């Protein structure tokens, strides 16, 4: 796993956008997208690269990590709608190639299986972008999720619902259930790129990078992946014990491998 420490959130977002840009230039055609606050700077910089540097998403398929059960795609906080607003409307990614679980499917378990199959048919995902919850979740794999899990119906913890209430009119409006890619599903992407910024993420980042691999910190599966990159700002890096080592590695990259 590689840890990249950037001065601030904006710089971290630009770094991750650069990783995605490079993957697309190398011919990657399947992209894994996350929602929430963490990737917003990434999406802004991808839009800028599209406008100013000719980065093209033509022919790219994008798969979302998760979706709220009960929210139709037209709901402003459904992840289909969020990704459209924050990214797809600003680049040349064909909206029909953006794939998310349907939150209003009559049988969410069946919908989860459909999504898993669609992903397997189009995959593997090249770069999978990830945020991280303060409890170490990725996608909506809350602590205790099986490390071998596949896309399925999950119940959100009250802490996660409280965290996400800021996007809704209040806690009672936050759905209790989600369809999320499983940890094993996420692990099939060729390159996992996790972005975390701000002091509230410092504990989860340290557990992910330097703690034991454990279902209690689902993001710790990144330690098992052959190509995982964790991009953090100084605040989110604050609890990493091996910071000097990560900085040393970053400043002595072989030619052509820097970020
Ligand atoms: C959302 C997702 C979640 C978020 C996480 C962090 O698609 O997969 O794992 O990345 O809850 O959310 P923010 O970035 O809002 O702190």
PDB file of C-alpha atoms and ligand atoms in Angstrom:
ATOM      1  CA  UNK A   1       0.000   0.000   0.000  1.00  0.00           C
ATOM      2  CA  UNK A   2       1.217   3.469  -0.796  1.00  0.00           C
ATOM      3  CA  UNK A   3       0.408   6.443   1.428  1.00  0.00           C
ATOM      4  CA  UNK A   4       0.543   9.881  -0.190  1.00  0.00           C
ATOM      5  CA  UNK A   5       0.383  12.840   2.200  1.00  0.00           C
ATOM      6  CA  UNK A   6      -0.693  16.167   0.705  1.00  0.00           C
ATOM      7  CA  UNK A   7      -0.755  19.600   2.377  1.00  0.00           C
ATOM      8  CA  UNK A   8      -4.520  20.067   2.091  1.00  0.00           C
ATOM      9  CA  UNK A   9      -7.768  18.606   0.794  1.00  0.00           C
ATOM     10  CA  UNK A  10      -7.581  20.453  -2.520  1.00  0.00           C
ATOM     11  CA  UNK A  11      -4.139  19.068  -3.248  1.00  0.00           C
ATOM     12  CA  UNK A  12      -5.293  15.561  -2.260  1.00  0.00           C
ATOM     13  CA  UNK A  13      -8.231  15.859  -4.666  1.00  0.00           C
ATOM     14  CA  UNK A  14      -5.949  16.958  -7.499  1.00  0.00           C
ATOM     15  CA  UNK A  15      -3.633  14.014  -6.808  1.00  0.00           C
ATOM     16  CA  UNK A  16      -6.461  11.500  -7.058  1.00  0.00           C
ATOM     17  CA  UNK A  17      -7.830  13.153 -10.202  1.00  0.00           C
ATOM     18  CA  UNK A  18      -4.348  12.779 -11.683  1.00  0.00           C
ATOM     19  CA  UNK A  19      -4.365   9.043 -10.924  1.00  0.00           C
ATOM     20  CA  UNK A  20      -7.734   8.653 -12.690  1.00  0.00           C
ATOM     21  CA  UNK A  21      -6.603  10.822 -15.605  1.00  0.00           C
ATOM     22  CA  UNK A  22      -3.509   8.669 -16.052  1.00  0.00           C
ATOM     23  CA  UNK A  23      -5.556   5.427 -15.925  1.00  0.00           C
ATOM     24  CA  UNK A  24      -7.909   6.702 -18.632  1.00  0.00           C
ATOM     25  CA  UNK A  25      -4.994   7.747 -20.831  1.00  0.00           C
ATOM     26  CA  UNK A  26      -3.616   4.223 -20.372  1.00  0.00           C
ATOM     27  CA  UNK A  27      -6.889   2.823 -21.768  1.00  0.00           C
ATOM     28  CA  UNK A  28      -8.885   2.067 -18.616  1.00  0.00           C
ATOM     29  CA  UNK A  29     -12.586   1.901 -19.546  1.00  0.00           C
ATOM     30  CA  UNK A  30     -14.280   1.060 -16.253  1.00  0.00           C
ATOM     31  CA  UNK A  31     -14.237   3.466 -13.351  1.00  0.00           C
ATOM     32  CA  UNK A  32     -15.488   2.952  -9.789  1.00  0.00           C
ATOM     33  CA  UNK A  33     -17.061   6.033  -8.197  1.00  0.00           C
ATOM     34  CA  UNK A  34     -17.805   7.013  -4.602  1.00  0.00           C
ATOM     35  CA  UNK A  35     -20.137   9.683  -3.264  1.00  0.00           C
ATOM     36  CA  UNK A  36     -20.129  11.800  -0.093  1.00  0.00           C
ATOM     37  CA  UNK A  37     -17.931  14.834   0.615  1.00  0.00           C
ATOM     38  CA  UNK A  38     -14.496  13.258   0.185  1.00  0.00           C
ATOM     39  CA  UNK A  39     -14.455  12.880  -3.636  1.00  0.00           C
ATOM     40  CA  UNK A  40     -15.880  16.334  -4.425  1.00  0.00           C
ATOM     41  CA  UNK A  41     -12.460  17.907  -4.999  1.00  0.00           C
ATOM     42  CA  UNK A  42     -11.540  14.954  -7.208  1.00  0.00           C
ATOM     43  CA  UNK A  43     -14.655  15.474  -9.322  1.00  0.00           C
ATOM     44  CA  UNK A  44     -14.057  19.217  -9.606  1.00  0.00           C
ATOM     45  CA  UNK A  45     -10.540  18.591 -10.842  1.00  0.00           C
ATOM     46  CA  UNK A  46     -11.683  15.896 -13.289  1.00  0.00           C
ATOM     47  CA  UNK A  47     -14.174  18.418 -14.709  1.00  0.00           C
ATOM     48  CA  UNK A  48     -11.372  20.976 -15.010  1.00  0.00           C
ATOM     49  CA  UNK A  49      -9.136  18.441 -16.749  1.00  0.00           C
ATOM     50  CA  UNK A  50     -12.013  17.682 -19.150  1.00  0.00           C
ATOM     51  CA  UNK A  51     -12.481  21.392 -19.929  1.00  0.00           C
ATOM     52  CA  UNK A  52      -8.872  22.495 -20.034  1.00  0.00           C
ATOM     53  CA  UNK A  53      -6.805  19.428 -20.866  1.00  0.00           C
ATOM     54  CA  UNK A  54      -9.144  17.439 -23.112  1.00  0.00           C
ATOM     55  CA  UNK A  55      -9.570  14.511 -20.717  1.00  0.00           C
ATOM     56  CA  UNK A  56     -12.298  12.410 -22.340  1.00  0.00           C
ATOM     57  CA  UNK A  57     -14.624   9.913 -20.680  1.00  0.00           C
ATOM     58  CA  UNK A  58     -16.010   8.698 -23.979  1.00  0.00           C
ATOM     59  CA  UNK A  59     -16.565   4.939 -23.890  1.00  0.00           C
ATOM     60  CA  UNK A  60     -16.030   4.783 -20.120  1.00  0.00           C
ATOM     61  CA  UNK A  61     -18.476   2.874 -17.884  1.00  0.00           C
ATOM     62  CA  UNK A  62     -18.789   4.013 -14.279  1.00  0.00           C
ATOM     63  CA  UNK A  63     -20.079   1.936 -11.372  1.00  0.00           C
ATOM     64  CA  UNK A  64     -21.183   3.432  -8.076  1.00  0.00           C
ATOM     65  CA  UNK A  65     -20.276   1.812  -4.773  1.00  0.00           C
ATOM     66  CA  UNK A  66     -23.670   2.055  -3.190  1.00  0.00           C
ATOM     67  CA  UNK A  67     -27.202   3.465  -3.147  1.00  0.00           C
ATOM     68  CA  UNK A  68     -29.828   4.230  -0.506  1.00  0.00           C
ATOM     69  CA  UNK A  69     -32.753   1.837  -0.428  1.00  0.00           C
ATOM     70  CA  UNK A  70     -36.052   3.648  -0.871  1.00  0.00           C
ATOM     71  CA  UNK A  71     -34.768   6.706  -2.735  1.00  0.00           C
ATOM     72  CA  UNK A  72     -35.737   6.914  -6.416  1.00  0.00           C
ATOM     73  CA  UNK A  73     -32.963   7.978  -8.843  1.00  0.00           C
ATOM     74  CA  UNK A  74     -34.664  11.395  -9.100  1.00  0.00           C
ATOM     75  CA  UNK A  75     -34.270  12.085  -5.344  1.00  0.00           C
ATOM     76  CA  UNK A  76     -31.641  14.837  -4.854  1.00  0.00           C
ATOM     77  CA  UNK A  77     -29.760  12.708  -2.281  1.00  0.00           C
ATOM     78  CA  UNK A  78     -29.900   9.419  -4.184  1.00  0.00           C
ATOM     79  CA  UNK A  79     -26.347   8.598  -5.138  1.00  0.00           C
ATOM     80  CA  UNK A  80     -27.375   8.345  -8.813  1.00  0.00           C
ATOM     81  CA  UNK A  81     -28.472  11.953  -8.634  1.00  0.00           C
ATOM     82  CA  UNK A  82     -25.468  13.113  -6.569  1.00  0.00           C
ATOM     83  CA  UNK A  83     -22.990  11.658  -9.040  1.00  0.00           C
ATOM     84  CA  UNK A  84     -24.882  13.198 -11.914  1.00  0.00           C
ATOM     85  CA  UNK A  85     -24.839  16.630 -10.287  1.00  0.00           C
ATOM     86  CA  UNK A  86     -21.246  16.524  -9.011  1.00  0.00           C
ATOM     87  CA  UNK A  87     -19.539  14.818 -11.954  1.00  0.00           C
ATOM     88  CA  UNK A  88     -21.497  13.541 -14.949  1.00  0.00           C
ATOM     89  CA  UNK A  89     -23.096  16.913 -15.803  1.00  0.00           C
ATOM     90  CA  UNK A  90     -19.613  18.447 -16.107  1.00  0.00           C
ATOM     91  CA  UNK A  91     -17.831  15.890 -18.300  1.00  0.00           C
ATOM     92  CA  UNK A  92     -18.520  13.797 -21.408  1.00  0.00           C
ATOM     93  CA  UNK A  93     -19.409  10.592 -19.540  1.00  0.00           C
ATOM     94  CA  UNK A  94     -22.521   9.100 -21.143  1.00  0.00           C
ATOM     95  CA  UNK A  95     -25.208   9.079 -18.370  1.00  0.00           C
ATOM     96  CA  UNK A  96     -26.486   5.722 -19.662  1.00  0.00           C
ATOM     97  CA  UNK A  97     -23.067   4.265 -18.821  1.00  0.00           C
ATOM     98  CA  UNK A  98     -23.295   5.272 -15.159  1.00  0.00           C
ATOM     99  CA  UNK A  99     -24.450   2.238 -13.216  1.00  0.00           C
ATOM    100  CA  UNK A 100     -25.904   2.243  -9.716  1.00  0.00           C
ATOM    101  CA  UNK A 101     -28.078  -0.161  -7.776  1.00  0.00           C
ATOM    102  CA  UNK A 102     -31.754   0.859  -8.039  1.00  0.00           C
ATOM    103  CA  UNK A 103     -32.821   2.069  -4.597  1.00  0.00           C
ATOM    104  CA  UNK A 104     -36.497   1.482  -5.276  1.00  0.00           C
ATOM    105  CA  UNK A 105     -36.234  -2.056  -6.668  1.00  0.00           C
ATOM    106  CA  UNK A 106     -39.058  -4.194  -5.258  1.00  0.00           C
ATOM    107  CA  UNK A 107     -36.568  -6.877  -4.197  1.00  0.00           C
ATOM    108  CA  UNK A 108     -33.335  -5.185  -2.983  1.00  0.00           C
ATOM    109  CA  UNK A 109     -31.509  -8.510  -2.504  1.00  0.00           C
ATOM    110  CA  UNK A 110     -32.246  -9.461  -6.088  1.00  0.00           C
ATOM    111  CA  UNK A 111     -31.219  -5.965  -7.210  1.00  0.00           C
ATOM    112  CA  UNK A 112     -27.923  -6.384  -5.370  1.00  0.00           C
ATOM    113  CA  UNK A 113     -27.273  -9.623  -7.243  1.00  0.00           C
ATOM    114  CA  UNK A 114     -28.184  -7.962 -10.562  1.00  0.00           C
ATOM    115  CA  UNK A 115     -25.714  -5.153  -9.877  1.00  0.00           C
ATOM    116  CA  UNK A 116     -22.969  -7.582  -8.857  1.00  0.00           C
ATOM    117  CA  UNK A 117     -23.456  -9.487 -12.140  1.00  0.00           C
ATOM    118  CA  UNK A 118     -23.466  -6.283 -14.211  1.00  0.00           C
ATOM    119  CA  UNK A 119     -20.226  -5.223 -12.554  1.00  0.00           C
ATOM    120  CA  UNK A 120     -18.614  -8.614 -13.129  1.00  0.00           C
ATOM    121  CA  UNK A 121     -19.648  -8.519 -16.800  1.00  0.00           C
ATOM    122  CA  UNK A 122     -18.180  -5.029 -17.372  1.00  0.00           C
ATOM    123  CA  UNK A 123     -15.237  -5.320 -14.990  1.00  0.00           C
ATOM    124  CA  UNK A 124     -12.742  -5.425 -13.658  1.00  0.00           C
ATOM    125  CA  UNK A 125     -12.923  -1.829 -12.551  1.00  0.00           C
ATOM    126  CA  UNK A 126      -9.671  -0.007 -13.324  1.00  0.00           C
ATOM    127  CA  UNK A 127      -9.467   2.651 -10.609  1.00  0.00           C
ATOM    128  CA  UNK A 128     -11.933   2.338  -7.722  1.00  0.00           C
ATOM    129  CA  UNK A 129     -12.275   5.610  -5.846  1.00  0.00           C
ATOM    130  CA  UNK A 130     -13.109   5.240  -2.133  1.00  0.00           C
ATOM    131  CA  UNK A 131     -13.981   7.543   0.730  1.00  0.00           C
ATOM    132  CA  UNK A 132     -13.885   6.284   4.308  1.00  0.00           C
ATOM    133  CA  UNK A 133     -16.352   6.615   7.161  1.00  0.00           C
ATOM    134  CA  UNK A 134     -15.128   7.715  10.586  1.00  0.00           C
ATOM    135  CA  UNK A 135     -15.801   4.119  11.673  1.00  0.00           C
ATOM    136  CA  UNK A 136     -13.625   2.714   8.873  1.00  0.00           C
ATOM    137  CA  UNK A 137     -16.401   1.770   6.462  1.00  0.00           C
ATOM    138  CA  UNK A 138     -15.840   1.756   2.699  1.00  0.00           C
ATOM    139  CA  UNK A 139     -18.848   1.697   0.442  1.00  0.00           C
ATOM    140  CA  UNK A 140     -21.410   1.059   3.153  1.00  0.00           C
ATOM    141  CA  UNK A 141     -19.624  -1.952   4.580  1.00  0.00           C
ATOM    142  CA  UNK A 142     -19.993  -1.087   8.218  1.00  0.00           C
ATOM    143  CA  UNK A 143     -17.691  -2.608  10.888  1.00  0.00           C
ATOM    144  CA  UNK A 144     -18.337  -6.335  11.145  1.00  0.00           C
ATOM    145  CA  UNK A 145     -18.894  -6.737   7.387  1.00  0.00           C
ATOM    146  CA  UNK A 146     -17.481  -9.946   6.000  1.00  0.00           C
ATOM    147  CA  UNK A 147     -14.160  -9.467   4.259  1.00  0.00           C
ATOM    148  CA  UNK A 148     -15.554 -11.859   1.617  1.00  0.00           C
ATOM    149  CA  UNK A 149     -18.813  -9.928   1.132  1.00  0.00           C
ATOM    150  CA  UNK A 150     -20.461  -9.241  -2.224  1.00  0.00           C
ATOM    151  CA  UNK A 151     -23.001  -6.593  -3.227  1.00  0.00           C
ATOM    152  CA  UNK A 152     -25.925  -6.893  -0.830  1.00  0.00           C
ATOM    153  CA  UNK A 153     -28.504  -5.161   1.314  1.00  0.00           C
ATOM    154  CA  UNK A 154     -27.052  -3.619   4.493  1.00  0.00           C
ATOM    155  CA  UNK A 155     -28.336  -1.698   7.502  1.00  0.00           C
ATOM    156  CA  UNK A 156     -26.556   1.571   8.302  1.00  0.00           C
ATOM    157  CA  UNK A 157     -25.289   2.201  11.820  1.00  0.00           C
ATOM    158  CA  UNK A 158     -26.875   5.103  13.681  1.00  0.00           C
ATOM    159  CA  UNK A 159     -23.497   6.878  13.629  1.00  0.00           C
ATOM    160  CA  UNK A 160     -23.368   6.734   9.831  1.00  0.00           C
ATOM    161  CA  UNK A 161     -26.971   7.937   9.590  1.00  0.00           C
ATOM    162  CA  UNK A 162     -26.128  10.851  11.907  1.00  0.00           C
ATOM    163  CA  UNK A 163     -23.016  11.675   9.810  1.00  0.00           C
ATOM    164  CA  UNK A 164     -25.078  11.708   6.631  1.00  0.00           C
ATOM    165  CA  UNK A 165     -27.999  13.665   8.097  1.00  0.00           C
ATOM    166  CA  UNK A 166     -26.176  16.826   6.962  1.00  0.00           C
ATOM    167  CA  UNK A 167     -27.195  15.989   3.395  1.00  0.00           C
ATOM    168  CA  UNK A 168     -30.869  15.540   4.309  1.00  0.00           C
ATOM    169  CA  UNK A 169     -33.544  17.597   6.076  1.00  0.00           C
ATOM    170  CA  UNK A 170     -32.833  15.703   9.318  1.00  0.00           C
ATOM    171  CA  UNK A 171     -31.905  12.330  10.768  1.00  0.00           C
ATOM    172  CA  UNK A 172     -35.352  10.853  10.270  1.00  0.00           C
ATOM    173  CA  UNK A 173     -35.061  11.381   6.491  1.00  0.00           C
ATOM    174  CA  UNK A 174     -31.834   9.336   6.178  1.00  0.00           C
ATOM    175  CA  UNK A 175     -32.676   5.851   4.895  1.00  0.00           C
ATOM    176  CA  UNK A 176     -31.807   2.939   7.198  1.00  0.00           C
ATOM    177  CA  UNK A 177     -30.844   0.544   4.428  1.00  0.00           C
ATOM    178  CA  UNK A 178     -28.489   0.595   1.462  1.00  0.00           C
ATOM    179  CA  UNK A 179     -27.315  -1.645  -1.327  1.00  0.00           C
ATOM    180  CA  UNK A 180     -23.531  -1.656  -1.273  1.00  0.00           C
ATOM    181  CA  UNK A 181     -20.753  -3.401  -3.115  1.00  0.00           C
ATOM    182  CA  UNK A 182     -19.169  -5.920  -0.772  1.00  0.00           C
ATOM    183  CA  UNK A 183     -15.571  -5.843   0.395  1.00  0.00           C
ATOM    184  CA  UNK A 184     -14.601  -8.692  -1.931  1.00  0.00           C
ATOM    185  CA  UNK A 185     -16.408  -6.950  -4.803  1.00  0.00           C
ATOM    186  CA  UNK A 186     -14.455  -3.748  -4.161  1.00  0.00           C
ATOM    187  CA  UNK A 187     -11.234  -5.747  -3.901  1.00  0.00           C
ATOM    188  CA  UNK A 188     -11.564  -6.940  -7.493  1.00  0.00           C
ATOM    189  CA  UNK A 189     -10.741  -3.497  -8.882  1.00  0.00           C
ATOM    190  CA  UNK A 190      -7.231  -3.231 -10.297  1.00  0.00           C
ATOM    191  CA  UNK A 191      -6.322  -0.152  -8.267  1.00  0.00           C
ATOM    192  CA  UNK A 192      -7.989   0.992  -5.035  1.00  0.00           C
ATOM    193  CA  UNK A 193      -7.573   4.703  -4.345  1.00  0.00           C
ATOM    194  CA  UNK A 194      -8.858   5.973  -1.007  1.00  0.00           C
ATOM    195  CA  UNK A 195      -9.069   9.680  -0.268  1.00  0.00           C
ATOM    196  CA  UNK A 196      -9.487  10.981   3.284  1.00  0.00           C
ATOM    197  CA  UNK A 197      -9.218  14.560   4.480  1.00  0.00           C
ATOM    198  CA  UNK A 198      -9.798  16.379   7.752  1.00  0.00           C
ATOM    199  CA  UNK A 199      -9.013  15.604  11.387  1.00  0.00           C
ATOM    200  CA  UNK A 200     -12.162  13.505  11.901  1.00  0.00           C
ATOM    201  CA  UNK A 201     -10.751  10.874   9.526  1.00  0.00           C
ATOM    202  CA  UNK A 202      -7.338  10.552  11.243  1.00  0.00           C
ATOM    203  CA  UNK A 203      -8.288   7.643  13.485  1.00  0.00           C
ATOM    204  CA  UNK A 204      -9.902   5.615  10.658  1.00  0.00           C
ATOM    205  CA  UNK A 205      -6.923   6.281   8.374  1.00  0.00           C
ATOM    206  CA  UNK A 206      -4.450   5.034  11.005  1.00  0.00           C
ATOM    207  CA  UNK A 207      -6.547   1.900  11.612  1.00  0.00           C
ATOM    208  CA  UNK A 208      -6.757   1.275   7.851  1.00  0.00           C
ATOM    209  CA  UNK A 209      -3.077   1.694   7.117  1.00  0.00           C
ATOM    210  CA  UNK A 210      -1.308   0.604  10.299  1.00  0.00           C
ATOM    211  CA  UNK A 211      -3.872  -1.422  12.244  1.00  0.00           C
ATOM    212  CA  UNK A 212      -4.642  -5.120  11.889  1.00  0.00           C
ATOM    213  CA  UNK A 213      -6.659  -6.377   8.908  1.00  0.00           C
ATOM    214  CA  UNK A 214     -10.029  -6.750  10.559  1.00  0.00           C
ATOM    215  CA  UNK A 215     -13.729  -6.653   9.811  1.00  0.00           C
ATOM    216  CA  UNK A 216     -13.865  -4.058  12.604  1.00  0.00           C
ATOM    217  CA  UNK A 217     -12.139  -1.667  10.192  1.00  0.00           C
ATOM    218  CA  UNK A 218     -13.471  -2.678   6.763  1.00  0.00           C
ATOM    219  CA  UNK A 219     -11.071  -0.315   4.950  1.00  0.00           C
ATOM    220  CA  UNK A 220      -8.164  -2.385   6.303  1.00  0.00           C
ATOM    221  CA  UNK A 221      -8.792  -4.770   3.363  1.00  0.00           C
ATOM    222  CA  UNK A 222      -6.655  -2.317   1.404  1.00  0.00           C
ATOM    223  CA  UNK A 223      -3.670  -3.987   3.093  1.00  0.00           C
ATOM    224  CA  UNK A 224      -4.536  -7.208   1.245  1.00  0.00           C
ATOM    225  CA  UNK A 225      -4.734  -5.558  -2.158  1.00  0.00           C
ATOM    226  CA  UNK A 226      -1.756  -5.628  -4.540  1.00  0.00           C
ATOM    227  CA  UNK A 227      -2.312  -2.036  -5.679  1.00  0.00           C
ATOM    228  CA  UNK A 228      -3.801   0.312  -3.096  1.00  0.00           C
ATOM    229  CA  UNK A 229      -3.099   4.024  -2.679  1.00  0.00           C
ATOM    230  CA  UNK A 230      -4.247   6.103   0.281  1.00  0.00           C
ATOM    231  CA  UNK A 231      -4.214   9.848  -0.396  1.00  0.00           C
ATOM    232  CA  UNK A 232      -4.618  12.010   2.706  1.00  0.00           C
ATOM    233  CA  UNK A 233      -4.166  15.603   3.752  1.00  0.00           C
ATOM    234  CA  UNK A 234      -1.970  16.518   6.722  1.00  0.00           C
ATOM    235  CA  UNK A 235      -4.947  16.501   9.094  1.00  0.00           C
ATOM    236  CA  UNK A 236      -6.087  13.010   8.173  1.00  0.00           C
ATOM    237  CA  UNK A 237      -2.457  11.796   8.318  1.00  0.00           C
ATOM    238  CA  UNK A 238      -1.984  13.073  11.875  1.00  0.00           C
ATOM    239  CA  UNK A 239      -2.221   9.692  13.634  1.00  0.00           C
ATOM    240  CA  UNK A 240      -0.008   7.736  11.212  1.00  0.00           C
ATOM    241  CA  UNK A 241       3.083   6.548  13.096  1.00  0.00           C
ATOM    242  CA  UNK A 242       5.112   5.873   9.949  1.00  0.00           C
ATOM    243  CA  UNK A 243       4.687   9.357   8.464  1.00  0.00           C
ATOM    244  CA  UNK A 244       8.450   9.935   7.984  1.00  0.00           C
ATOM    245  CA  UNK A 245       8.669   6.706   5.982  1.00  0.00           C
ATOM    246  CA  UNK A 246       5.721   7.609   3.726  1.00  0.00           C
ATOM    247  CA  UNK A 247       7.245  11.035   3.088  1.00  0.00           C
ATOM    248  CA  UNK A 248      10.641   9.490   2.358  1.00  0.00           C
ATOM    249  CA  UNK A 249       9.106   7.111  -0.194  1.00  0.00           C
ATOM    250  CA  UNK A 250       7.195   9.975  -1.833  1.00  0.00           C
ATOM    251  CA  UNK A 251      10.306  12.084  -2.270  1.00  0.00           C
ATOM    252  CA  UNK A 252      12.387   9.210  -3.696  1.00  0.00           C
ATOM    253  CA  UNK A 253      10.031   7.795  -6.318  1.00  0.00           C
ATOM    254  CA  UNK A 254      11.656   6.214  -9.360  1.00  0.00           C
ATOM    255  CA  UNK A 255      11.552   8.512 -12.419  1.00  0.00           C
ATOM    256  CA  UNK A 256       8.076   8.657 -13.942  1.00  0.00           C
ATOM    257  CA  UNK A 257       6.311   7.175 -10.926  1.00  0.00           C
ATOM    258  CA  UNK A 258       5.599  10.316  -8.917  1.00  0.00           C
ATOM    259  CA  UNK A 259       2.172  11.834  -8.294  1.00  0.00           C
TER     260      UNK A 259
HETATM  261  C1  LIG B   1     -20.350   6.727  -0.327  1.00  0.00           C
HETATM  262  C2  LIG B   1     -19.475   5.809   0.357  1.00  0.00           C
HETATM  263  C3  LIG B   1     -19.063   6.040   1.780  1.00  0.00           C
HETATM  264  C4  LIG B   1     -18.390   7.399   1.975  1.00  0.00           C
HETATM  265  C5  LIG B   1     -18.037   7.602   3.448  1.00  0.00           C
HETATM  266  C6  LIG B   1     -17.355   8.916   3.703  1.00  0.00           C
HETATM  267  O1  LIG B   1     -20.530   6.303  -1.668  1.00  0.00           O
HETATM  268  O2  LIG B   1     -19.094   4.850  -0.221  1.00  0.00           O
HETATM  269  O3  LIG B   1     -18.173   5.029   2.162  1.00  0.00           O
HETATM  270  O4  LIG B   1     -17.245   7.473   1.187  1.00  0.00           O
HETATM  271  O5  LIG B   1     -19.188   7.512   4.220  1.00  0.00           O
HETATM  272  O6  LIG B   1     -18.255   9.945   3.467  1.00  0.00           O
HETATM  273  P1  LIG B   1     -17.753  11.458   3.410  1.00  0.00           P
HETATM  274  O7  LIG B   1     -16.816  11.527   2.273  1.00  0.00           O
HETATM  275  O8  LIG B   1     -18.996  12.249   3.175  1.00  0.00           O
HETATM  276  O9  LIG B   1     -17.086  11.735   4.709  1.00  0.00           O
END
